[in-house]
């Protein structure tokens, strides 16, 4: 093999290695960006339909209480009231929920919520009747008496 061919082969191998290293480094950087999590705020959230959800987060565990809103036709939690728990993975909350015997419903299911920001989330999959609603953070602390006595908080 001539000296020129050896140099060309060596140059070719170096360029392949260099390309693989750049690709590997770029992939690592993208993975690090994806791993950056958005944590939603704890407290009271309101869905597009005006229903309330209280959410608490402990590490990656999510606990919640949800109930139908008070309207002129129904009282707070009269139709449905449920509890749930689940996990945050990446920017998704996957949660199992079940109605409790305060409201008239007796349903249960699974819901997946995309965390858009610390103050906004969106339902992307559910086995209940949530619809693909958007949820907005209302405040950290909201008591039932604030809702029942004032209707507006």
mmCIF file of C-alpha atoms in Angstrom:
data_model
loop_
_atom_site.group_PDB
_atom_site.id
_atom_site.type_symbol
_atom_site.label_atom_id
_atom_site.label_comp_id
_atom_site.label_asym_id
_atom_site.label_seq_id
_atom_site.Cartn_x
_atom_site.Cartn_y
_atom_site.Cartn_z
ATOM 1 C CA UNK A 1 0.000 0.000 0.000
ATOM 2 C CA UNK A 2 1.402 3.356 -0.945
ATOM 3 C CA UNK A 3 2.121 6.069 1.550
ATOM 4 C CA UNK A 4 -0.581 8.322 -0.006
ATOM 5 C CA UNK A 5 -3.258 5.603 0.321
ATOM 6 C CA UNK A 6 -2.339 5.084 3.997
ATOM 7 C CA UNK A 7 -2.709 8.813 4.673
ATOM 8 C CA UNK A 8 -6.054 8.916 2.852
ATOM 9 C CA UNK A 9 -7.382 5.917 4.820
ATOM 10 C CA UNK A 10 -6.142 7.428 8.090
ATOM 11 C CA UNK A 11 -7.819 10.754 7.227
ATOM 12 C CA UNK A 12 -11.043 8.936 6.366
ATOM 13 C CA UNK A 13 -11.026 7.025 9.692
ATOM 14 C CA UNK A 14 -10.346 10.225 11.637
ATOM 15 C CA UNK A 15 -13.257 11.992 9.919
ATOM 16 C CA UNK A 16 -15.616 9.096 10.746
ATOM 17 C CA UNK A 17 -14.520 9.100 14.396
ATOM 18 C CA UNK A 18 -14.886 12.883 14.575
ATOM 19 C CA UNK A 19 -18.420 12.700 13.118
ATOM 20 C CA UNK A 20 -19.434 9.967 15.587
ATOM 21 C CA UNK A 21 -18.065 11.986 18.497
ATOM 22 C CA UNK A 22 -19.952 15.144 17.412
ATOM 23 C CA UNK A 23 -23.148 13.099 16.957
ATOM 24 C CA UNK A 24 -22.702 11.490 20.385
ATOM 25 C CA UNK A 25 -22.095 14.873 22.064
ATOM 26 C CA UNK A 26 -25.132 16.443 20.371
ATOM 27 C CA UNK A 27 -27.323 13.508 21.421
ATOM 28 C CA UNK A 28 -26.174 13.867 25.025
ATOM 29 C CA UNK A 29 -26.968 17.577 24.982
ATOM 30 C CA UNK A 30 -30.464 16.931 23.604
ATOM 31 C CA UNK A 31 -31.101 14.276 26.259
ATOM 32 C CA UNK A 32 -30.011 16.685 29.004
ATOM 33 C CA UNK A 33 -32.439 19.315 27.716
ATOM 34 C CA UNK A 34 -35.281 16.768 27.633
ATOM 35 C CA UNK A 35 -34.554 15.723 31.222
ATOM 36 C CA UNK A 36 -35.134 19.243 32.541
ATOM 37 C CA UNK A 37 -38.486 18.952 34.268
ATOM 38 C CA UNK A 38 -41.192 21.492 34.822
ATOM 39 C CA UNK A 39 -42.898 21.050 38.166
ATOM 40 C CA UNK A 40 -46.420 22.427 38.472
ATOM 41 C CA UNK A 41 -47.260 24.565 41.462
ATOM 42 C CA UNK A 42 -49.010 22.999 44.418
ATOM 43 C CA UNK A 43 -52.448 24.255 45.295
ATOM 44 C CA UNK A 44 -55.786 24.862 43.627
ATOM 45 C CA UNK A 45 -56.158 24.464 39.873
ATOM 46 C CA UNK A 46 -59.194 25.250 37.738
ATOM 47 C CA UNK A 47 -60.100 23.376 34.552
ATOM 48 C CA UNK A 48 -61.574 24.911 31.407
ATOM 49 C CA UNK A 49 -64.996 23.793 32.700
ATOM 50 C CA UNK A 50 -64.487 25.644 35.989
ATOM 51 C CA UNK A 51 -63.956 22.506 38.089
ATOM 52 C CA UNK A 52 -61.446 22.589 40.920
ATOM 53 C CA UNK A 53 -58.503 20.296 41.559
ATOM 54 C CA UNK A 54 -56.233 20.516 44.582
ATOM 55 C CA UNK A 55 -52.801 19.153 43.811
ATOM 56 C CA UNK A 56 -49.911 18.338 46.112
ATOM 57 C CA UNK A 57 -46.531 17.115 44.908
ATOM 58 C CA UNK A 58 -44.125 15.163 47.086
ATOM 59 C CA UNK A 59 -40.935 14.372 45.182
ATOM 60 C CA UNK A 60 -42.302 12.862 41.945
ATOM 61 C CA UNK A 61 -45.588 11.727 43.492
ATOM 62 C CA UNK A 62 -48.778 13.651 42.758
ATOM 63 C CA UNK A 63 -51.826 13.581 45.045
ATOM 64 C CA UNK A 64 -55.081 15.285 44.166
ATOM 65 C CA UNK A 65 -58.661 15.968 45.053
ATOM 66 C CA UNK A 66 -61.056 17.026 42.290
ATOM 67 C CA UNK A 67 -64.697 18.043 42.394
ATOM 68 C CA UNK A 68 -67.375 19.596 40.252
ATOM 69 C CA UNK A 69 -67.749 23.334 40.614
ATOM 70 C CA UNK A 70 -70.660 25.027 42.351
ATOM 71 C CA UNK A 71 -73.284 26.276 39.925
ATOM 72 C CA UNK A 72 -76.854 27.573 40.363
ATOM 73 C CA UNK A 73 -78.029 23.998 39.648
ATOM 74 C CA UNK A 74 -75.525 21.978 41.719
ATOM 75 C CA UNK A 75 -73.574 22.288 44.911
ATOM 76 C CA UNK A 76 -69.829 21.850 45.145
ATOM 77 C CA UNK A 77 -68.929 18.127 44.761
ATOM 78 C CA UNK A 78 -72.595 17.128 44.399
ATOM 79 C CA UNK A 79 -72.119 15.399 41.031
ATOM 80 C CA UNK A 80 -68.602 14.067 41.457
ATOM 81 C CA UNK A 81 -65.687 14.174 43.802
ATOM 82 C CA UNK A 82 -62.597 12.054 43.342
ATOM 83 C CA UNK A 83 -59.134 11.464 44.693
ATOM 84 C CA UNK A 84 -56.103 10.305 42.819
ATOM 85 C CA UNK A 85 -52.426 9.718 42.915
ATOM 86 C CA UNK A 86 -49.743 9.241 40.337
ATOM 87 C CA UNK A 87 -46.257 10.158 39.212
ATOM 88 C CA UNK A 88 -44.493 12.831 37.246
ATOM 89 C CA UNK A 89 -42.219 11.511 34.514
ATOM 90 C CA UNK A 90 -40.617 13.925 32.089
ATOM 91 C CA UNK A 91 -43.310 16.602 31.719
ATOM 92 C CA UNK A 92 -46.276 14.269 32.137
ATOM 93 C CA UNK A 93 -48.420 13.374 35.111
ATOM 94 C CA UNK A 94 -49.933 9.895 34.913
ATOM 95 C CA UNK A 95 -52.542 9.431 37.582
ATOM 96 C CA UNK A 96 -55.104 6.853 38.709
ATOM 97 C CA UNK A 97 -58.266 8.349 40.205
ATOM 98 C CA UNK A 98 -61.562 7.192 41.713
ATOM 99 C CA UNK A 99 -64.733 8.896 42.869
ATOM 100 C CA UNK A 100 -65.445 8.909 46.563
ATOM 101 C CA UNK A 101 -69.017 8.749 47.934
ATOM 102 C CA UNK A 102 -69.538 12.478 48.383
ATOM 103 C CA UNK A 103 -70.868 13.035 44.866
ATOM 104 C CA UNK A 104 -73.332 10.897 42.964
ATOM 105 C CA UNK A 105 -70.803 9.410 40.491
ATOM 106 C CA UNK A 106 -68.982 6.147 41.129
ATOM 107 C CA UNK A 107 -66.321 6.172 38.407
ATOM 108 C CA UNK A 108 -62.589 5.615 38.225
ATOM 109 C CA UNK A 109 -59.878 5.734 35.626
ATOM 110 C CA UNK A 110 -56.554 7.001 34.451
ATOM 111 C CA UNK A 111 -55.552 10.443 33.234
ATOM 112 C CA UNK A 112 -52.403 11.798 31.594
ATOM 113 C CA UNK A 113 -51.706 15.496 31.894
ATOM 114 C CA UNK A 114 -48.995 17.426 30.070
ATOM 115 C CA UNK A 115 -47.231 20.026 32.200
ATOM 116 C CA UNK A 116 -46.971 23.089 29.962
ATOM 117 C CA UNK A 117 -45.568 25.440 32.615
ATOM 118 C CA UNK A 118 -45.600 25.669 36.380
ATOM 119 C CA UNK A 119 -49.014 27.387 36.148
ATOM 120 C CA UNK A 120 -50.660 25.592 33.202
ATOM 121 C CA UNK A 121 -51.361 21.971 32.288
ATOM 122 C CA UNK A 122 -53.398 20.188 29.631
ATOM 123 C CA UNK A 123 -55.202 16.848 29.709
ATOM 124 C CA UNK A 124 -53.933 14.751 26.791
ATOM 125 C CA UNK A 125 -55.502 11.377 27.594
ATOM 126 C CA UNK A 126 -58.204 10.260 29.989
ATOM 127 C CA UNK A 127 -60.590 7.427 30.687
ATOM 128 C CA UNK A 128 -63.104 9.661 32.448
ATOM 129 C CA UNK A 129 -65.003 12.655 31.239
ATOM 130 C CA UNK A 130 -62.269 15.265 31.630
ATOM 131 C CA UNK A 131 -62.067 16.165 27.962
ATOM 132 C CA UNK A 132 -58.874 17.703 26.661
ATOM 133 C CA UNK A 133 -59.229 20.648 29.022
ATOM 134 C CA UNK A 134 -56.565 23.130 30.007
ATOM 135 C CA UNK A 135 -55.956 23.664 33.707
ATOM 136 C CA UNK A 136 -54.682 26.910 35.181
ATOM 137 C CA UNK A 137 -53.202 27.396 38.613
ATOM 138 C CA UNK A 138 -55.414 29.570 40.808
ATOM 139 C CA UNK A 139 -53.685 29.898 44.154
ATOM 140 C CA UNK A 140 -51.638 27.932 46.648
ATOM 141 C CA UNK A 141 -54.274 27.760 49.371
ATOM 142 C CA UNK A 142 -58.017 27.662 48.745
ATOM 143 C CA UNK A 143 -60.391 26.402 51.411
ATOM 144 C CA UNK A 144 -63.829 24.897 50.842
ATOM 145 C CA UNK A 145 -65.425 27.637 52.938
ATOM 146 C CA UNK A 146 -63.943 30.253 50.591
ATOM 147 C CA UNK A 147 -65.757 28.566 47.714
ATOM 148 C CA UNK A 148 -69.048 27.709 49.429
ATOM 149 C CA UNK A 149 -69.542 31.007 51.272
ATOM 150 C CA UNK A 150 -68.446 33.405 48.584
ATOM 151 C CA UNK A 151 -68.931 31.440 45.351
ATOM 152 C CA UNK A 152 -66.189 33.708 43.955
ATOM 153 C CA UNK A 153 -62.817 33.641 45.561
#
